[in-house]
């Protein structure tokens, strides 16, 4: 199971990096979200995907899954959600003010 | 247990929350943030005093003993950095009162500023790797807001790149945490240190160490500094000064902790890697600092030179050089803040960023000119000033350990600092006036603030003997991490 998940994470990283290297701003933002998806799945996978009950004491099971990575992922998800929403609004503002979403045209020292 | 440790985090946090209300009442905002910063300064002095008398202080959040809960640890290194953070933030806050402008003040400048301090102090004090990630994000998100606040075209463009690079490095950080958790099963730094020692630095741990170093090098601008020169020229001067003084230093602090606490057991590969990166950083930063005529670019590349120099000290890693790293970090935080504040005034006074269009400013602004000259000497490390003791300790450590080539590059990098900044001094302040149409700017209050910072720098140089008592206490823990582990885990 960990092997399949690792492959999935690898593919997510691959697609994410490919998208981040493109010119279009929206594709870059999509790439960053895929990258964070990959990272969160990696956190889950790295804590071993053993069988066990959900980490709720009311389940009265003999073994539970590791609760720590779930807490870490939850934290990381909200952080990346905040950053992604800021990034999207920034991209909107850049499009309004600079009139382009092409990263090649966003370089340069002149203007202002 | 010592509840004082959480105050450097809580005070700016509460100040920031209080500042969110009533964002139109600018005078109130200024007073609240000033009072918050002053209390922060007092508290960090108290922490330094306490650590000096009683050794490493720990705080277990919620009473959970390590390794189960989050802990805060103040050894001397962290305490000194928190103290210089509060000094720098106070100076930049006072500078911002006069320069930042009503529009920015009205749109939550002060809350963002305080949140940045929350993140920086949290990163210095935390004893947990994931908590370090969270504090990094607090700091970075505040810095995204500060860098783009105002919304000029240049700011928007540079913020895009800055955010993108930091999202990628944060993703890498989480991935490194995931790998480390799967190998060791813990996130507490002291406990990690013990577990890694038990595993005898297996190959996978070296890979993780390299991954963590890549992340922190991206944040610190050690070799991976390509984002820095552009990003640090976009926001206004007060914000630039905070960034240059604090953000990269947090990355360097994390590198020091990683190398000394987490992975001290097979240091050669990691240390050699950092040494090469530091050498390349000094060379490339030096080339950048002498290549441009844009003031922003020159002082930004001087930040990179400073980072390379500290990287050299970390790579050497014996007791003398670690003392030097701590001393130089403290000096560099104050001196870079001062350099950027003076650079902001210089650009304002000359009305242009281009050195070729400046000249003869010494007649109108003599005090500004001489302040700039003295901070240049301090950054180079001329003896009575504060840059000297740290540089001397690091160079001595470098020679003791036999890293002659690296030490030689470090000495030459000081010459490049001197050349690049003296070129600014000669070009901007001496010679003929080239733009006669510029009006007379009054810098009275701002000069008082920068003069205060300069007094601190001179005091650090003259009182090096007294400060060294604190610095060597910090350095001892960096070279013998067992002390840190014992203090945290109470064995």
Coordinates of N, CA, C and O in Angstrom, one line a residue, chain A residues 40-101:
Chain A
X40 N 1.1 16.5 1.6 CA 0.2 16.0 2.6 C 0.0 14.5 2.5 O 0.0 13.8 3.5
X41 N -0.1 13.9 1.3 CA -0.2 12.5 1.2 C 1.1 11.8 1.6 O 1.0 10.7 2.2
X42 N 2.2 12.5 1.4 CA 3.5 12.0 1.8 C 3.5 11.9 3.4 O 4.0 10.9 3.9
X43 N 3.0 12.9 4.0 CA 3.0 12.9 5.5 C 2.2 11.7 6.0 O 2.6 11.0 6.9
X44 N 1.0 11.5 5.4 CA 0.1 10.4 5.7 C 0.8 9.0 5.5 O 0.8 8.1 6.3
X45 N 1.5 8.9 4.3 CA 2.1 7.6 4.0 C 3.3 7.3 4.9 O 3.5 6.2 5.3
X46 N 4.1 8.4 5.2 CA 5.3 8.1 5.9 C 5.1 7.7 7.3 O 6.0 7.2 8.0
X47 N 3.8 7.9 7.9 CA 3.5 7.4 9.2 C 3.0 5.9 9.1 O 2.5 5.4 10.1
X48 N 3.2 5.2 8.0 CA 2.8 3.8 7.8 C 1.3 3.7 7.8 O 0.6 4.1 8.7
X49 N 0.8 3.0 6.7 CA -0.6 2.9 6.6 C -1.1 1.5 7.1 O -1.5 0.7 6.4
X50 N -0.9 1.4 8.4 CA -1.3 0.1 9.1 C -2.8 0.1 9.2 O -3.5 1.2 9.2
X51 N -3.4 -1.1 9.4 CA -4.8 -1.2 9.7 C -5.0 -0.8 11.2 O -4.2 -1.1 12.0
X52 N -6.1 -0.1 11.4 CA -6.4 0.2 12.8 C -7.6 1.1 12.8 O -8.0 1.6 11.7
X53 N -8.2 1.3 14.0 CA -9.4 2.1 14.1 C -9.0 3.6 13.9 O -7.9 4.0 14.0
X54 N -10.1 4.4 13.5 CA -9.9 5.8 13.5 C -9.5 6.3 14.9 O -9.9 5.7 15.9
X55 N -8.6 7.3 15.1 CA -8.1 7.7 16.4 C -9.2 8.3 17.3 O -9.1 9.5 17.6
X56 N -10.2 7.5 17.6 CA -11.3 8.0 18.6 C -11.4 7.0 19.7 O -11.5 5.8 19.4
X57 N -11.2 7.4 20.9 CA -11.2 6.4 22.0 C -12.5 5.7 22.1 O -12.6 4.6 22.6
X58 N -13.6 6.3 21.7 CA -14.9 5.6 21.8 C -15.0 4.4 20.9 O -15.9 3.6 21.1
X59 N -14.0 4.2 20.0 CA -14.1 3.0 19.1 C -13.7 1.7 19.9 O -14.0 0.6 19.4
X60 N -13.1 1.9 21.0 CA -12.7 0.7 21.9 C -11.9 -0.4 21.1 O -12.2 -1.6 21.3
X61 N -11.1 0.0 20.1 CA -10.4 -1.0 19.3 C -9.1 -1.4 20.0 O -8.7 -0.8 20.9
X62 N -8.5 -2.5 19.5 CA -7.3 -2.9 20.1 C -6.1 -2.1 19.5 O -5.1 -1.9 20.2
X63 N -6.2 -1.6 18.3 CA -5.1 -0.7 17.8 C -5.7 0.4 17.0 O -6.8 0.3 16.4
X64 N -5.0 1.5 17.1 CA -5.5 2.7 16.3 C -4.4 3.1 15.3 O -3.3 2.8 15.4
X65 N -4.8 3.9 14.4 CA -3.8 4.5 13.5 C -3.1 5.7 14.2 O -3.7 6.2 15.1
X66 N -2.0 6.1 13.7 CA -1.2 7.1 14.3 C -1.9 8.5 14.2 O -2.2 8.9 13.1
X67 N -2.2 9.1 15.3 CA -3.0 10.4 15.3 C -2.1 11.6 14.9 O -2.6 12.6 14.5
X68 N -0.7 11.5 15.2 CA 0.1 12.7 15.0 C 0.1 13.2 13.6 O -0.2 14.4 13.4
X69 N 0.4 12.4 12.6 CA 0.4 12.9 11.2 C -0.9 13.5 10.8 O -0.9 14.5 10.0
X70 N -2.0 13.0 11.3 CA -3.3 13.6 10.9 C -3.4 15.0 11.4 O -3.9 15.9 10.7
X71 N -2.9 15.3 12.7 CA -2.9 16.6 13.2 C -2.0 17.5 12.4 O -2.3 18.7 12.1
X72 N -0.8 17.0 12.0 CA 0.2 17.8 11.2 C -0.5 18.1 9.9 O -0.4 19.3 9.4
X73 N -1.1 17.2 9.2 CA -1.7 17.4 7.9 C -2.8 18.5 8.0 O -2.9 19.4 7.2
X74 N -3.6 18.4 9.1 CA -4.7 19.3 9.2 C -4.1 20.7 9.4 O -4.6 21.7 8.7
X75 N -3.0 20.9 10.1 CA -2.4 22.2 10.3 C -1.9 22.7 8.9 O -2.1 23.8 8.5
X76 N -1.2 21.8 8.2 CA -0.6 22.2 7.0 C -1.6 22.5 5.9 O -1.4 23.4 5.1
X77 N -2.8 21.8 6.0 CA -3.8 22.1 5.0 C -4.4 23.5 5.1 O -4.5 24.3 4.2
X78 N -4.7 23.9 6.4 CA -5.2 25.3 6.5 C -4.2 26.3 6.2 O -4.5 27.4 5.6
X79 N -2.9 26.1 6.5 CA -1.9 27.0 6.2 C -1.8 27.2 4.6 O -1.8 28.3 4.1
X80 N -1.7 26.0 3.9 CA -1.6 26.2 2.5 C -2.9 26.7 1.9 O -2.8 27.4 0.8
X81 N -4.0 26.5 2.5 CA -5.3 27.1 2.0 C -5.2 28.6 2.1 O -5.5 29.3 1.1
X82 N -4.7 29.1 3.3 CA -4.6 30.5 3.4 C -3.6 31.1 2.4 O -3.9 32.1 1.7
X83 N -2.5 30.5 2.2 CA -1.5 31.0 1.3 C -2.0 31.0 -0.1 O -1.8 31.9 -0.9
X84 N -2.7 29.8 -0.5 CA -3.2 29.7 -1.9 C -4.2 30.8 -2.2 O -4.2 31.4 -3.3
X85 N -5.1 31.1 -1.2 CA -6.1 32.1 -1.5 C -5.5 33.4 -1.6 O -5.9 34.2 -2.5
X86 N -4.4 33.7 -0.8 CA -3.7 35.0 -1.0 C -3.0 35.1 -2.3 O -3.1 36.1 -3.0
X87 N -2.5 33.9 -2.7 CA -1.8 33.9 -4.0 C -2.7 34.1 -5.2 O -2.4 34.9 -6.1
X88 N -3.9 33.5 -5.1 CA -4.9 33.7 -6.2 C -5.4 35.2 -6.3 O -5.5 35.7 -7.4
X89 N -5.6 35.8 -5.1 CA -6.0 37.2 -5.1 C -4.9 38.1 -5.7 O -5.2 39.0 -6.5
X90 N -3.7 37.7 -5.3 CA -2.5 38.5 -5.8 C -2.5 38.3 -7.3 O -2.2 39.3 -8.0
X91 N -2.7 37.1 -7.8 CA -2.6 36.9 -9.3 C -3.7 37.7 -10.0 O -3.5 38.3 -11.0
X92 N -4.9 37.8 -9.4 CA -6.0 38.6 -9.9 C -5.6 40.1 -10.0 O -5.8 40.8 -11.0
X93 N -5.0 40.5 -8.9 CA -4.6 41.9 -8.8 C -3.5 42.2 -9.8 O -3.5 43.3 -10.5
X94 N -2.5 41.3 -10.0 CA -1.5 41.5 -10.9 C -2.1 41.6 -12.3 O -1.7 42.4 -13.1
X95 N -3.1 40.7 -12.6 CA -3.7 40.7 -13.9 C -4.4 42.1 -14.2 O -4.3 42.7 -15.2
X96 N -5.1 42.6 -13.1 CA -5.7 43.9 -13.3 C -4.7 45.0 -13.5 O -4.9 45.8 -14.4
X97 N -3.7 45.0 -12.7 CA -2.8 46.2 -12.7 C -1.7 46.1 -13.8 O -1.4 47.1 -14.4
X98 N -1.2 44.9 -14.1 CA -0.1 44.8 -15.1 C -0.6 44.2 -16.4 O 0.1 44.2 -17.4
X99 N -1.9 43.7 -16.4 CA -2.5 43.3 -17.7 C -1.9 42.1 -18.3 O -2.0 41.9 -19.5
X100 N -1.2 41.2 -17.6 CA -0.7 40.0 -18.2 C -0.7 38.9 -17.1 O -0.6 39.2 -15.9
X101 N -0.7 37.7 -17.6 CA -0.5 36.6 -16.7 C 0.7 35.7 -17.2 O 0.8 34.6 -16.8

